[in-house]
Each structure stands twice: as structure tokens, then as C-alpha cells.
XYZ file of C-alpha atoms in Angstrom:
705
model
C -79.353 -181.967 6.642
C -77.844 -185.791 5.564
C -80.153 -189.044 4.867
C -79.403 -192.358 3.785
C -79.516 -194.462 0.736
C -78.680 -198.202 1.001
C -78.198 -198.656 -2.801
C -74.795 -198.233 -3.893
C -73.041 -201.186 -6.083
C -70.434 -201.706 -3.448
C -72.766 -202.507 -0.813
C -72.481 -199.654 1.594
C -74.831 -196.783 1.909
C -74.426 -193.245 1.144
C -74.905 -189.932 2.385
C -76.207 -187.183 1.136
C -75.830 -183.390 2.088
C -78.277 -180.850 0.016
C -76.770 -177.394 -0.969
C -78.459 -175.230 -3.106
C -81.024 -177.166 -5.127
C -79.227 -179.824 -6.028
C -77.058 -182.405 -3.525
C -73.586 -184.420 -3.263
C -73.446 -188.394 -2.253
C -71.346 -189.613 -0.133
C -69.733 -193.330 0.762
C -70.031 -193.964 4.127
C -66.593 -196.602 4.054
C -64.479 -193.309 3.067
C -65.657 -190.192 2.777
C -65.415 -189.760 -0.612
C -68.157 -188.093 -2.455
C -69.434 -190.512 -5.263
C -71.866 -188.109 -7.245
C -73.501 -184.099 -7.491
C -76.554 -184.466 -8.077
C -79.285 -181.283 -9.357
C -82.880 -181.992 -9.929
C -83.082 -179.518 -12.987
C -80.432 -182.025 -15.070
C -82.137 -185.436 -13.993
C -80.228 -187.377 -15.554
C -76.654 -186.050 -15.469
C -74.322 -187.170 -13.745
C -70.624 -184.899 -12.821
C -69.082 -187.422 -11.578
C -67.309 -190.266 -13.006
C -68.803 -193.456 -11.414
C -69.176 -197.729 -10.766
C -70.180 -197.542 -14.188
C -66.571 -196.335 -15.797
C -64.467 -199.558 -15.920
C -61.211 -197.729 -14.948
C -62.703 -195.639 -12.423
C -61.806 -197.059 -9.081
C -62.358 -196.463 -5.356
C -58.212 -194.838 -5.150
C -59.090 -192.299 -7.892
C -62.877 -190.996 -6.385
C -62.995 -187.524 -5.687
C -60.868 -185.620 -2.984
C -58.350 -188.398 -3.060
C -55.117 -188.053 -4.137
C -51.203 -187.923 -3.922
C -47.896 -186.381 -2.655
C -44.583 -186.605 -3.157
C -42.061 -185.192 -0.593
C -38.797 -185.283 0.005
C -38.757 -186.980 -3.149
C -40.529 -189.813 -2.145
C -44.513 -190.790 -3.092
C -47.237 -191.280 -1.354
C -50.992 -191.750 -2.217
C -53.923 -191.375 0.596
C -57.224 -193.157 0.027
C -59.033 -194.686 2.970
C -58.978 -192.746 5.922
C -58.318 -193.622 9.625
C -60.670 -191.360 11.038
C -64.155 -191.142 9.690
C -67.380 -189.383 11.338
C -70.476 -187.903 10.025
C -72.979 -185.274 10.860
C -75.103 -183.265 10.358
C -73.831 -180.962 8.271
C -70.781 -183.204 6.783
C -68.474 -185.771 7.364
C -64.478 -185.412 8.642
C -61.937 -187.841 7.122
C -58.473 -187.846 8.645
C -55.610 -189.571 6.571
C -51.864 -190.905 7.534
C -50.400 -189.566 4.397
C -47.030 -191.072 5.976
C -44.822 -191.478 9.056
C -44.979 -187.412 9.136
C -47.675 -185.878 7.284
C -51.244 -186.186 8.501
C -53.969 -184.593 5.560
C -57.646 -183.356 7.238
C -60.447 -182.803 5.495
C -63.494 -181.252 6.246
C -66.862 -181.615 3.684
C -69.300 -179.815 4.701
C -72.960 -177.939 3.452
C -73.022 -174.382 4.056
C -77.169 -174.123 2.522
C -75.945 -172.711 -0.722
C -73.073 -174.274 -1.302
C -70.685 -177.424 -0.756
C -67.055 -176.606 1.173
C -64.387 -178.986 1.480
C -61.160 -177.596 3.833
C -57.902 -179.659 3.334
C -55.248 -179.399 6.553
C -51.925 -180.897 6.002
C -49.986 -181.116 8.820
C -46.145 -182.150 9.016
C -45.611 -183.783 11.978
C -41.627 -184.026 11.634
C -38.962 -182.336 13.756
C -37.803 -181.022 10.290
C -38.818 -179.500 6.879
C -40.605 -181.656 4.192
C -40.235 -180.296 0.357
C -43.474 -180.962 -1.575
C -42.536 -181.161 -4.798
C -46.163 -182.720 -6.048
C -49.586 -182.399 -4.149
C -52.594 -183.658 -6.588
C -56.532 -184.033 -5.531
C -58.439 -185.904 -8.112
C -62.093 -184.028 -9.078
C -63.168 -186.922 -11.577
C -65.316 -184.948 -13.411
C -68.026 -187.202 -15.769
C -66.046 -185.564 -19.214
C -66.198 -188.202 -21.184
C -67.890 -189.565 -24.573
C -69.855 -192.562 -24.235
C -72.114 -191.431 -27.540
C -73.652 -188.440 -28.437
C -76.834 -188.771 -26.691
C -75.391 -189.731 -23.543
C -72.549 -187.051 -23.464
C -75.333 -184.320 -23.872
C -77.712 -185.355 -21.305
C -75.325 -187.097 -18.738
C -71.557 -185.776 -19.057
C -70.073 -182.552 -18.434
C -66.851 -180.467 -19.821
C -64.784 -179.401 -17.020
C -63.271 -176.398 -17.978
C -60.184 -175.923 -15.386
C -58.086 -172.821 -14.377
C -55.225 -173.195 -12.161
C -53.789 -169.636 -11.636
C -52.665 -169.555 -8.312
C -55.460 -168.090 -5.844
C -57.385 -167.325 -8.656
C -58.440 -170.895 -9.522
C -61.898 -172.541 -10.820
C -63.356 -175.269 -12.084
C -66.654 -174.775 -14.684
C -68.450 -178.396 -14.839
C -70.832 -177.261 -17.643
C -73.530 -179.916 -18.944
C -72.820 -180.762 -22.793
C -75.696 -180.022 -24.136
C -75.225 -176.402 -23.120
C -77.653 -176.480 -20.609
C -78.413 -175.502 -16.904
C -76.915 -175.360 -14.243
C -73.851 -176.070 -14.522
C -71.291 -176.725 -11.456
C -68.674 -174.345 -9.875
C -65.876 -175.173 -8.008
C -64.035 -171.878 -6.627
C -60.768 -172.008 -4.692
C -61.136 -170.073 -1.590
C -58.008 -170.671 0.209
C -54.094 -171.651 -0.726
C -53.007 -171.487 -4.499
C -53.406 -173.880 -7.287
C -50.475 -173.924 -9.899
C -51.233 -176.924 -12.083
C -53.344 -179.638 -13.177
C -52.713 -183.146 -14.075
C -54.666 -185.964 -15.843
C -54.503 -190.122 -15.430
C -55.688 -193.366 -16.480
C -55.021 -191.332 -20.493
C -53.576 -193.958 -22.689
C -54.202 -196.739 -25.570
C -56.260 -198.825 -23.449
C -58.580 -196.008 -22.245
C -58.657 -194.485 -25.927
C -59.888 -191.393 -27.227
C -63.510 -191.044 -25.903
C -62.337 -189.922 -22.199
C -60.514 -187.208 -20.550
C -59.079 -189.433 -17.792
C -58.866 -188.481 -13.664
C -58.011 -185.066 -13.259
C -55.720 -184.003 -10.402
C -55.606 -180.101 -9.526
C -52.337 -179.054 -8.404
C -51.076 -176.607 -5.252
C -47.452 -177.791 -6.869
C -46.400 -180.276 -9.576
C -42.646 -179.121 -9.671
C -40.735 -181.879 -9.142
C -42.575 -183.441 -12.091
C -43.357 -180.587 -14.578
C -40.875 -177.489 -13.305
C -41.485 -174.921 -15.915
C -45.573 -176.101 -16.985
C -48.004 -172.909 -16.275
C -45.239 -170.522 -16.412
C -43.198 -171.977 -13.293
C -43.875 -174.449 -10.481
C -43.598 -173.346 -6.962
C -41.387 -176.123 -4.716
C -43.403 -176.065 -1.129
C -41.378 -176.200 2.113
C -43.683 -177.515 5.013
C -41.919 -176.298 8.307
C -41.051 -178.823 10.888
C -44.846 -178.581 13.138
C -46.268 -176.831 10.183
C -49.509 -177.122 8.611
C -50.706 -175.420 5.472
C -54.596 -175.197 4.221
C -56.843 -175.245 1.024
C -60.213 -174.902 0.498
C -62.664 -174.581 -2.182
C -66.227 -174.157 -2.127
C -68.834 -175.616 -5.129
C -72.221 -174.072 -5.998
C -74.828 -174.457 -8.788
C -74.817 -171.756 -11.170
C -77.300 -170.704 -14.375
C -73.657 -170.011 -16.296
C -70.071 -169.019 -16.524
C -71.557 -165.169 -15.720
C -73.244 -166.070 -12.681
C -70.209 -168.277 -11.516
C -67.932 -165.647 -12.055
C -69.828 -162.468 -10.154
C -71.088 -164.554 -7.486
C -68.224 -167.124 -7.010
C -64.992 -165.729 -8.371
C -63.113 -162.629 -7.864
C -60.628 -162.498 -11.152
C -57.233 -159.873 -10.576
C -57.473 -159.128 -14.197
C -59.900 -158.573 -16.794
C -59.568 -158.452 -20.851
C -61.096 -158.247 -23.773
C -58.257 -160.089 -25.848
C -55.327 -162.444 -24.528
C -53.328 -161.908 -28.083
C -51.785 -159.484 -29.632
C -48.827 -158.625 -32.725
C -45.571 -158.017 -31.245
C -44.909 -154.524 -30.004
C -48.682 -154.126 -30.293
C -49.751 -152.886 -26.836
C -52.516 -155.357 -25.313
C -54.662 -153.192 -22.116
C -55.362 -155.473 -19.128
C -57.990 -154.011 -16.617
C -56.731 -154.672 -13.056
C -59.186 -155.191 -9.968
C -59.189 -152.687 -7.422
C -57.048 -155.058 -4.760
C -54.320 -156.608 -7.403
C -51.054 -155.003 -8.432
C -48.834 -156.276 -10.909
C -46.011 -158.268 -10.119
C -43.359 -156.592 -12.308
C -41.037 -158.844 -11.308
C -42.345 -161.999 -13.078
C -43.512 -160.620 -15.819
C -41.514 -160.813 -19.289
C -43.055 -157.940 -20.945
C -43.002 -154.160 -20.940
C -45.166 -152.617 -18.799
C -46.993 -149.073 -17.892
C -49.924 -148.614 -15.490
C -52.351 -145.906 -15.501
C -56.009 -145.733 -12.939
C -56.268 -149.840 -12.808
C -55.169 -150.318 -17.037
C -52.134 -152.057 -17.434
C -50.558 -152.219 -20.706
C -48.158 -154.804 -21.805
C -46.070 -155.130 -24.995
C -43.209 -157.354 -26.474
C -41.578 -157.582 -29.526
C -40.720 -161.283 -28.317
C -43.882 -163.551 -29.818
C -45.277 -166.923 -27.754
C -46.825 -166.890 -24.811
C -46.228 -164.227 -22.125
C -47.616 -164.879 -18.289
C -47.880 -162.403 -16.260
C -48.216 -162.283 -12.304
C -50.569 -160.513 -9.729
C -50.422 -159.900 -6.026
C -53.524 -159.625 -3.803
C -53.883 -160.192 -0.231
C -55.361 -163.879 -0.584
C -52.307 -164.821 -2.544
C -50.816 -164.570 -6.247
C -52.579 -165.273 -9.337
C -51.572 -165.775 -12.780
C -52.687 -165.078 -16.734
C -51.544 -165.824 -19.807
C -50.940 -163.608 -22.925
C -49.851 -164.252 -26.894
C -47.270 -162.224 -28.761
C -48.107 -163.355 -32.196
C -45.934 -162.551 -35.551
C -48.212 -160.134 -37.952
C -50.144 -162.858 -39.753
C -49.031 -162.351 -43.296
C -45.304 -162.417 -42.022
C -46.108 -165.525 -39.819
C -47.636 -167.233 -42.956
C -45.251 -166.499 -45.155
C -42.123 -168.125 -43.189
C -44.212 -170.951 -42.832
C -44.531 -171.685 -46.991
C -40.831 -170.707 -46.766
C -40.243 -173.282 -44.399
C -42.555 -175.862 -46.171
C -41.398 -175.324 -49.272
C -37.494 -176.200 -47.965
C -38.841 -179.116 -45.349
C -41.619 -181.135 -45.968
C -42.063 -181.498 -49.911
C -41.027 -184.892 -51.164
C -38.201 -183.626 -52.638
C -36.836 -182.310 -49.763
C -37.278 -185.581 -48.092
C -35.013 -187.041 -51.020
C -37.986 -188.817 -52.195
C -38.265 -190.751 -56.076
C -39.524 -188.899 -59.122
C -43.379 -190.676 -58.161
C -43.367 -189.156 -54.827
C -41.468 -185.812 -55.248
C -44.818 -183.581 -55.461
C -46.145 -185.234 -51.726
C -45.791 -183.175 -48.554
C -44.457 -184.827 -45.624
C -44.765 -184.480 -41.545
C -41.306 -183.157 -39.941
C -39.244 -182.811 -36.900
C -38.915 -179.572 -36.090
C -35.809 -180.315 -33.925
C -34.019 -180.782 -36.966
C -35.995 -180.467 -40.076
C -36.115 -184.625 -40.974
C -38.904 -185.297 -42.976
C -41.366 -188.241 -41.474
C -41.858 -191.268 -43.587
C -44.617 -193.135 -42.139
C -44.524 -197.123 -41.693
C -48.190 -197.967 -41.699
C -49.208 -195.052 -38.910
C -51.719 -193.339 -41.216
C -51.846 -190.551 -39.512
C -48.372 -189.364 -40.354
C -48.797 -190.348 -43.977
C -48.192 -188.266 -47.502
C -52.341 -187.904 -47.064
C -54.902 -187.020 -45.195
C -54.335 -184.556 -43.220
C -50.895 -183.248 -45.171
C -53.707 -181.974 -47.803
C -53.309 -178.412 -45.725
C -49.613 -177.825 -46.866
C -50.828 -177.776 -50.098
C -54.240 -175.624 -49.406
C -52.600 -173.375 -47.364
C -49.720 -172.406 -50.691
C -52.946 -171.924 -52.958
C -55.059 -169.487 -50.515
C -51.452 -167.832 -49.523
C -50.869 -166.942 -53.293
C -54.231 -165.803 -54.229
C -53.920 -163.448 -51.506
C -50.471 -162.221 -52.873
C -48.698 -163.662 -49.462
C -46.766 -166.060 -51.583
C -44.003 -166.018 -54.673
C -46.497 -166.955 -57.281
C -43.689 -169.556 -59.344
C -42.507 -171.714 -56.492
C -45.983 -172.274 -55.186
C -47.095 -173.037 -58.656
C -44.414 -175.800 -59.098
C -45.562 -177.068 -55.671
C -48.898 -177.314 -56.286
C -48.564 -178.776 -59.539
C -46.155 -181.668 -58.427
C -48.676 -182.484 -55.989
C -51.501 -182.397 -57.931
C -49.585 -184.930 -60.136
C -49.291 -187.186 -57.134
C -52.842 -186.685 -56.149
C -53.895 -188.138 -59.150
C -51.411 -190.698 -59.362
C -51.080 -192.067 -55.979
C -54.176 -190.418 -53.993
C -57.330 -190.411 -56.561
C -58.654 -193.584 -58.018
C -60.217 -193.789 -61.656
C -63.695 -194.162 -59.455
C -63.213 -190.841 -57.760
C -62.064 -192.504 -54.554
C -59.547 -191.487 -52.223
C -56.611 -193.453 -50.734
C -55.303 -192.649 -47.715
C -51.551 -192.166 -48.823
C -49.659 -193.667 -51.491
C -48.441 -196.525 -49.784
C -52.069 -197.571 -48.545
C -55.175 -198.505 -50.657
C -57.758 -197.904 -47.431
C -60.551 -195.493 -50.100
C -62.821 -195.566 -47.009
C -62.183 -192.338 -44.930
C -64.649 -189.798 -45.839
C -62.809 -186.863 -44.081
C -60.043 -186.609 -46.863
C -62.529 -186.334 -49.889
C -63.512 -182.360 -49.380
C -60.094 -181.463 -48.722
C -58.736 -183.212 -51.847
C -61.668 -181.625 -53.467
C -60.475 -178.340 -52.143
C -57.397 -178.630 -53.577
C -58.792 -179.484 -57.310
C -60.809 -176.226 -56.685
C -58.258 -174.181 -56.391
C -56.241 -175.474 -58.856
C -59.060 -174.621 -61.208
C -59.686 -171.368 -59.652
C -55.751 -170.620 -60.345
C -54.753 -171.897 -63.452
C -58.242 -172.454 -65.248
C -58.259 -176.143 -66.228
C -62.245 -177.859 -66.499
C -60.332 -181.139 -65.606
C -59.583 -180.046 -61.991
C -63.118 -178.958 -61.636
C -64.799 -182.199 -62.738
C -62.105 -183.503 -59.910
C -63.563 -181.719 -57.484
C -66.962 -182.854 -58.518
C -66.388 -186.286 -59.019
C -64.776 -186.339 -55.461
C -67.950 -185.086 -53.656
C -70.329 -187.331 -55.305
C -68.619 -189.886 -54.109
C -68.202 -188.739 -51.132
C -72.184 -188.809 -50.880
C -71.926 -191.877 -52.725
C -70.093 -193.417 -50.172
C -72.502 -192.834 -47.116
C -71.224 -189.138 -47.096
C -74.629 -187.824 -45.831
C -74.425 -189.960 -42.234
C -71.309 -188.317 -41.703
C -69.704 -184.886 -40.684
C -66.995 -184.141 -42.750
C -65.737 -180.670 -43.242
C -67.359 -179.444 -45.957
C -66.195 -175.833 -46.596
C -65.790 -176.063 -50.642
C -68.899 -177.337 -51.045
C -70.743 -173.853 -51.919
C -68.012 -172.373 -53.386
C -68.111 -175.503 -55.872
C -71.584 -175.464 -56.364
C -71.320 -171.564 -57.367
C -68.321 -172.221 -59.446
C -69.877 -175.022 -61.416
C -73.420 -172.675 -61.819
C -70.521 -169.854 -63.085
C -68.735 -172.752 -65.545
C -72.713 -173.944 -67.028
C -72.845 -177.375 -65.630
C -75.643 -176.572 -64.067
C -77.027 -180.419 -63.473
C -73.739 -180.860 -61.551
C -74.145 -178.285 -59.234
C -77.891 -179.110 -58.919
C -77.276 -182.530 -57.767
C -74.610 -181.697 -55.196
C -77.201 -179.025 -53.623
C -79.957 -181.561 -53.723
C -77.163 -183.943 -51.478
C -76.375 -181.260 -49.544
C -79.638 -180.335 -48.581
C -80.731 -184.212 -48.223
C -77.648 -184.380 -45.811
C -78.716 -181.161 -43.716
C -82.099 -182.141 -43.231
C -80.420 -186.351 -42.445
C -78.683 -185.035 -39.297
C -81.553 -182.345 -38.038
C -83.628 -185.699 -37.946
C -81.246 -187.447 -36.265
C -81.234 -184.861 -32.642
C -79.116 -185.821 -30.269
C -78.233 -189.310 -31.373
C -74.941 -188.683 -33.969
C -73.563 -191.659 -35.376
C -69.555 -191.826 -33.802
C -66.631 -190.707 -36.215
C -63.387 -191.422 -34.947
C -64.274 -190.350 -31.446
C -67.693 -190.731 -30.267
C -68.787 -187.356 -29.792
C -66.420 -184.601 -30.384
C -66.486 -180.638 -31.104
C -64.992 -181.338 -34.771
C -68.244 -183.001 -35.038
C -71.250 -180.402 -33.568
C -68.900 -177.428 -36.047
C -68.978 -179.077 -39.305
C -72.827 -179.747 -38.059
C -73.189 -176.109 -38.091
C -71.487 -175.433 -41.013
C -73.398 -178.059 -42.714
C -77.018 -176.125 -41.303
C -75.928 -172.951 -42.676
C -74.725 -173.959 -45.896
C -77.920 -175.791 -46.374
C -79.370 -172.692 -45.419
C -77.905 -170.368 -47.657
C -78.426 -172.726 -50.586
C -81.913 -173.522 -50.079
C -82.631 -169.801 -49.019
C -84.866 -170.846 -46.633
C -84.882 -170.073 -42.676
C -86.053 -173.879 -41.991
C -82.568 -174.683 -39.949
C -82.527 -171.945 -37.886
C -83.770 -173.439 -34.570
C -81.799 -176.124 -35.207
C -78.556 -174.007 -35.363
C -79.196 -171.912 -32.556
C -79.612 -175.956 -30.604
C -76.059 -177.110 -32.089
C -74.319 -173.064 -31.514
C -75.337 -174.054 -27.448
C -73.936 -177.388 -28.101
C -70.502 -176.180 -29.438
C -70.373 -173.370 -27.244
C -70.370 -175.552 -24.298
C -66.858 -177.303 -25.254
C -65.399 -174.129 -24.719
C -64.479 -171.946 -21.138
C -63.170 -168.451 -20.874
C -60.301 -168.451 -18.401
C -57.314 -165.649 -18.949
C -55.185 -167.705 -20.887
C -54.810 -167.324 -24.530
C -54.489 -170.986 -25.555
C -57.887 -171.542 -23.062
C -60.324 -168.872 -23.930
C -62.513 -170.247 -26.126
C -60.558 -173.046 -27.709
C -62.526 -176.124 -27.524
C -61.676 -179.294 -25.019
C -59.792 -181.939 -26.987
C -57.414 -184.709 -25.588
C -56.138 -187.074 -28.600
C -54.799 -185.865 -31.035
C -51.598 -185.708 -29.322
C -51.172 -188.931 -29.503
C -52.358 -189.439 -32.527
C -50.323 -187.007 -34.842
C -47.765 -185.993 -32.712
C -43.943 -187.740 -32.563
C -43.822 -188.026 -28.728
C -47.863 -189.827 -28.503
C -48.810 -188.547 -25.565
C -52.231 -188.060 -24.665
C -54.427 -185.124 -23.117
C -55.790 -181.749 -23.521
C -53.989 -180.490 -26.417
C -54.468 -176.609 -26.079
C -54.997 -174.641 -28.405
C -56.206 -177.929 -31.135
C -56.305 -176.841 -34.521
C -59.500 -178.145 -35.272
C -60.879 -175.440 -32.641
C -60.498 -173.105 -35.524
C -63.750 -175.507 -36.893
C -65.644 -173.579 -34.076
C -64.123 -169.876 -35.293
C -65.520 -170.588 -38.670
C -69.209 -172.058 -37.104
C -68.984 -168.341 -35.442
C -67.853 -166.138 -38.065
C -70.444 -167.719 -40.521
C -73.403 -167.109 -38.150
C -72.541 -163.431 -38.139
C -71.732 -163.250 -42.087
C -75.105 -164.545 -41.818
C -76.787 -162.200 -39.166
C -75.203 -158.909 -41.021
C -76.257 -160.825 -44.335
C -79.649 -160.511 -42.588
C -79.663 -157.458 -41.193
C -80.701 -159.317 -37.930
C -79.010 -159.218 -33.934
C -76.007 -156.898 -34.976
C -74.946 -157.776 -31.207
C -74.732 -161.043 -31.439
C -72.946 -160.706 -34.709
C -70.172 -159.009 -33.154
C -70.420 -161.341 -29.887
C -69.114 -164.116 -32.696
C -67.098 -162.342 -34.732
C -64.946 -161.438 -31.484
C -64.929 -164.905 -30.625
C -64.045 -166.348 -33.378
C -60.877 -164.016 -33.552
C -59.556 -165.121 -30.460
C -60.223 -169.143 -31.405
C -58.516 -167.706 -34.666
C -55.341 -165.524 -32.781
C -55.045 -168.482 -30.454
C -53.851 -171.079 -33.012
C -51.102 -168.962 -33.699
C -49.468 -169.513 -31.190
C -48.978 -173.172 -33.077
C -46.183 -171.556 -35.466
C -42.975 -170.379 -34.832
C -40.511 -166.958 -36.112
C -38.687 -169.713 -38.640
C -41.627 -171.491 -39.913
C -41.662 -174.428 -37.741
C -44.540 -175.428 -36.329
C -46.310 -177.731 -33.993
C -48.782 -180.225 -34.191
C -49.973 -180.704 -30.729
C -49.689 -178.447 -27.414
C -50.186 -180.739 -24.308
C -51.402 -178.948 -21.491
C -51.970 -180.162 -18.387
C -48.583 -180.691 -16.161
C -48.311 -184.164 -16.823
C -50.163 -187.359 -18.184
C -49.994 -190.340 -16.479
C -46.502 -189.364 -14.705
C -45.126 -188.422 -17.870
C -44.365 -184.850 -17.949
C -46.545 -182.343 -20.709
C -47.302 -178.578 -20.694
C -44.950 -178.674 -23.864
C -45.022 -178.280 -27.736
C -44.797 -181.756 -29.370
C -42.223 -181.244 -32.157
C -44.169 -182.642 -35.152
C -44.734 -179.974 -37.387
C -47.841 -182.146 -39.183
C -51.571 -181.013 -39.773
C -51.866 -178.141 -38.021
C -51.339 -175.623 -40.876
C -54.972 -175.493 -41.116
C -55.680 -173.426 -38.561
C -53.807 -170.969 -41.026
C -56.265 -172.207 -43.610
C -59.112 -171.781 -41.738
C -58.182 -168.291 -40.386
C -57.351 -167.014 -43.947
C -60.855 -168.147 -45.296
C -62.642 -165.713 -43.127
C -60.326 -162.945 -43.263
C -63.567 -160.768 -45.315
C -65.451 -161.684 -41.518
C -63.002 -160.490 -39.383
C -61.353 -157.009 -40.709
C -63.825 -155.088 -39.042
C -62.114 -156.349 -36.350
C -58.713 -154.803 -37.824
C -57.673 -158.553 -38.409
C -54.867 -159.269 -39.141
C -53.478 -156.040 -37.552
C -55.346 -155.600 -34.111
C -54.703 -152.096 -33.062
C -55.995 -151.900 -29.171
C -55.196 -148.009 -27.733
C -52.324 -148.215 -24.895
C -52.581 -146.856 -21.205
C -51.358 -143.186 -22.169
């Protein structure tokens, strides 16, 4: 049944149609859904609305664009519009030859939408791109509003098996699931992403039948669709409310393949389980195959992402696995590349700057010298490189003399240019600003590692002073990545510096208690709300509980783990599964300066650390070992996915911008800059002790006999 509500901001009435225990509201002026609502989440808006100044009527749900025979058109206002008791029918004259009919209706439990495109021309039309707007409200107005009124949109455009899972950012229920029921989706693109909308919005999401003419190789290859004269093509999807993704998958999705893992070493088999209706397309699969009784064993000696295609009666589908080098070999090649290309001496720096570590254009090995762009500086995130060298040396994975020389030179550089006498830190050797709190734990860890390796008390005191200065500058109201703090406390105690250690413990406990008291009102950081606020918060609470030997933070940790897991989807793609949504650092850190979803983003390993840390604590207490195992496997998937950012020759990418296009610019490619991605390896190596029961770094799966 429909009803009418004359309160839309543009003065038109809204038609309301119930489905399940929620409803859709449709603007009667253009037939477009403007909101999906559910009484169990009364404050949550699943779609962008008039409150977002950059969201206009032509970007509403179900509107879109196509490029046919090289000519682009958008559809916006229907030439025919008719409401009835079940829904609405719209017809759009896309151009002089193409008519698009759209039927939207309630089935009672779901909301069904059917799109039919008809070619009235007497000759065929080649569809190079066709995208439909699905403007999910995936934005960060503030932490509280994000957690109460916004959703994460987890997208999978894998052919006939395609879906979107719109999950409340709190991790609560219900979520809104969109399941493709007819046709194939092969890409998604993003619009409205640029410096004016900034880092706090994901943009407008468009689902594509193809994006071939703009980004032909995206997502493993885009089809070119030919619509014959007087021929029609149809695609359809249904939306419903589901308690969690498992319910959505079991009730609405029919995946052609399942696999516990999507990453494996070179020459190491990975086993997939096929649905009874699915067969693997050997012609489209560039990996060795063996099949038996619904199981497929894949193997390749070529590192990288490999797409695997499936065929069913309903159409073609695709998944993607990652084949990677053994972890030790990858780290060793990365260190060789850093020492050859990314230290100041390789850039021809003067003696004062010879110890710096720099980003590099991996296309040609050219070091990048920042000119006022601090995300390319010789400080900040570049500290990952000397820490990686130290960590690998401790494992015996690097040549000691070369590492010691490089880290000693960086220590001199850091004392000369980054560390001020008062303990504050500069952003770089060229900038004097001491206000970026993220930098403090990173340099504190470098000096702590130097103390562990060389035993010089000066380095230990540098490390402690930097962390105390972090707190003196307001760090208790900020979520920097405080991984070295607990180790520093224990090191200070072993060195007999008990007062210094207890002062740091008290500051950490106050820090944790402060953020527990804030609840959902997390203060904005460089982004108002993001995964790299929630994961460090979980890690902080875990550390505080261990240092205080108390259970007082357990319930707070559990709630924030739900927030953290909500950032992650469960797509059958190694770059996506369990990888947190992050969509701005391609612009800030990459040489192409491109906005848009980055998958995997290396700071997704903060989530892996939080899961591995929780697993470690559960095991230490002898509690809920099944949950500990699940968390370790989730952590493993995230750490391994990030190996996609590293190449066999030791070069790397700071960002793989995942959509087919962003504001019309082709994407789905590595940014050429090797910049800040080494944190992914640093954090992976930190948690090897937790992950070794999973046989990391050499995961071995039984091949299909």
C-alpha cells in the first residue's frame, strides 16, 4: 500500500511503500526513491538527502547515464510517470533511439526494481558504459552522526553474482541488502569526489552493467554490450532488510563459489568450493586448475591478483584471488629496493639529509622531493621505512651491516631535523610545525628499536620523552597509533626507570578512560570519523586493560569491535574481503592525486592488529577460543591482502584506487608512488607470534587430489 506525506523539502509529496518492516519513500515528481527507512534504526538514513549540499536530484537513486556509440547521455526526469498501489512505473527517453522503462514495486518482504532498455533504432548500438546511481549515505558528518545515521556500503559487482550490503556504521541491525536478480553488473564508479567534497564523503556510487569505454580492464575486464536493432535488455534487483550479512547471503544471494581464504603463496594451491550450479570458465582463468566433486584447486607461479570466472544458467560471475611471494622474500626484496632507491643518498641529498627516507616514483625510481606537500615529506609516514628495516633485522631477514648503517644515518637525521630539544617533532626537515600528533609514536618506536638493537640509553630516553610530549600536547584526546607504548613501559622498567614507566602507564590509563567516557562522541581527526580512529581506540583499550590488569574495558572493547567490523565487507575478492573502507589517501599520498576507494589501504592492518590483539588476550585468559580463532583468521586475511601493494622487484604502491572511474577519470589501478605503504609490512611482522598457529607466513592448504 502507498500513502502520501507532503513534507519533502522541495514541496512535493512523497509516496511511501512498505516492504518487510521498513519502507521506501519516493518523490512523486520524478519517481525516484529518496530514502529507505526502518523503525529499528529510526535515525538512520540509508540514502543521501537534501541535507547534503552536493547531492542534487539528477544523482538520485535509479538515475544514471550511458555512453552508446561513443555518445553520452544521462536520464533524469521521466517522460511518463504512474503510481499505483504497489509501486511506480517510469519511462525515460534516454536519446532519440533508447527508451528506458523502470518498474519499482513492493513484493511485501522486498522492494523490487526492474530496468528495461529498448533500442528503437534500425541498427545496433554499442553500450560502452551504463551506470545507475545508488547514493548510499556513506559519509562522516561526525562520529556520533556516522554511528547513528549513516551506513557503510559494501559493494560487489561480480557479474550475475552482484550485491550491495548497506550496514549501519554502528554494526547494528538491520542492514539493507541489494541483490541482483537479473542481468550482470561488472563495475562500480564514484562521482562527486574531489577537493571540494573532501575526505569525509565517499561520493555518489554508480553500479555498472559495463564501464568498458572508460576503463576497459577494470575488475578483470569490462564487457562491451551490443544492443541489436529493436532489441531490449533487462536487469533487476531486490532490496530487503536483514539482521546481518550471513542472513542476507543465505536468504537472497546464491554465491557460485565459497572459500575460507582468497590469498596464497606462489605455487601453493588454494581450494575453492563451487556451487552445484556453477562451473569454472577455464578460458578466462589464468591459473592452473584441478577439479573434483565441487572443489577446485588453483595455483600460479605469477604474483598478483588473478580473476576466476564462473558460468551458471543465470549468467557469468567472477572472483579474485591474490598470489603473493613468501613473506620473508617479499620483505627482503622490499628492503633492497628501499636502500637502493628511497634513502637520501640515492636521491643525491646533501650530507645533512642523506639519512632521510623519501617516496619514489616506482615507474622510474625517481625520488620525490616534497615542496610544501607534507604527505610526501621526509618525515611523517616515511618513518615506516627505517622501522621496517629494524624489524626485519631483528628477525634475521635483512643484512645487518647495511640496515645498521641506514638506520644510524636516519637517527642522526631525525635528531638533527625532526626531534626538537623540547621533545616536540617537526613534520619534515623543511617544516617547523610540531602539531601533528600521529608522528610522535612513530619516531618514539624508531628510537625504542634503536635502543633494543644497540643498547644506547640516549635512544631510550628519546623514545620516552617523545611519548610524554605526545601527552603534553593533548594526546589523551587523540587516537594516534600507540603500538610502542606498552613495550616502552616494559623496557623502562627493565632499565630501572620505574618512575618514568609508571608516569607513562598513568597517562595511558587516563587516555583510555577519557575515550570510554566520550562514547560515540569521538573528536574529529584528519577525517571526522574513520577506521583508523576506531582500530587505534580498540588497541588502546586492550593495552590499558593489560597494563592495569583489569576487566573494566571489556564491554567497551566489544562495542568498538562492532564499529570496527562494520567498516569491512565479505566480497569474494582478495582486495576487498575484510578490508576497511577508506577513500581519500590516493589523493593525499599518491602521485596521481586521485580520490576514491583504496583497496586494500595499508592502514587496514590496524584492524588486523586489533583482531590479533583481541585473539591474543582471549587465548591468554583461556576464554572463547573459537572467537579467538575467528579473529586470527580475519587478521590473517587483512595482512595477506596488503601484500598486493608490493611487487616482486621490491617496488610498491601507496594506493590501489579501486572503482572503475572516479569523476570520469579511469581508476582501478595502482598509483605509481611508493610512499607510506610499508606500515602494512611493519604491522604484519609485529603480529607473527599471534598468527604463526595459522602457519603464517607459509600458509599451506591441501590441494584437490
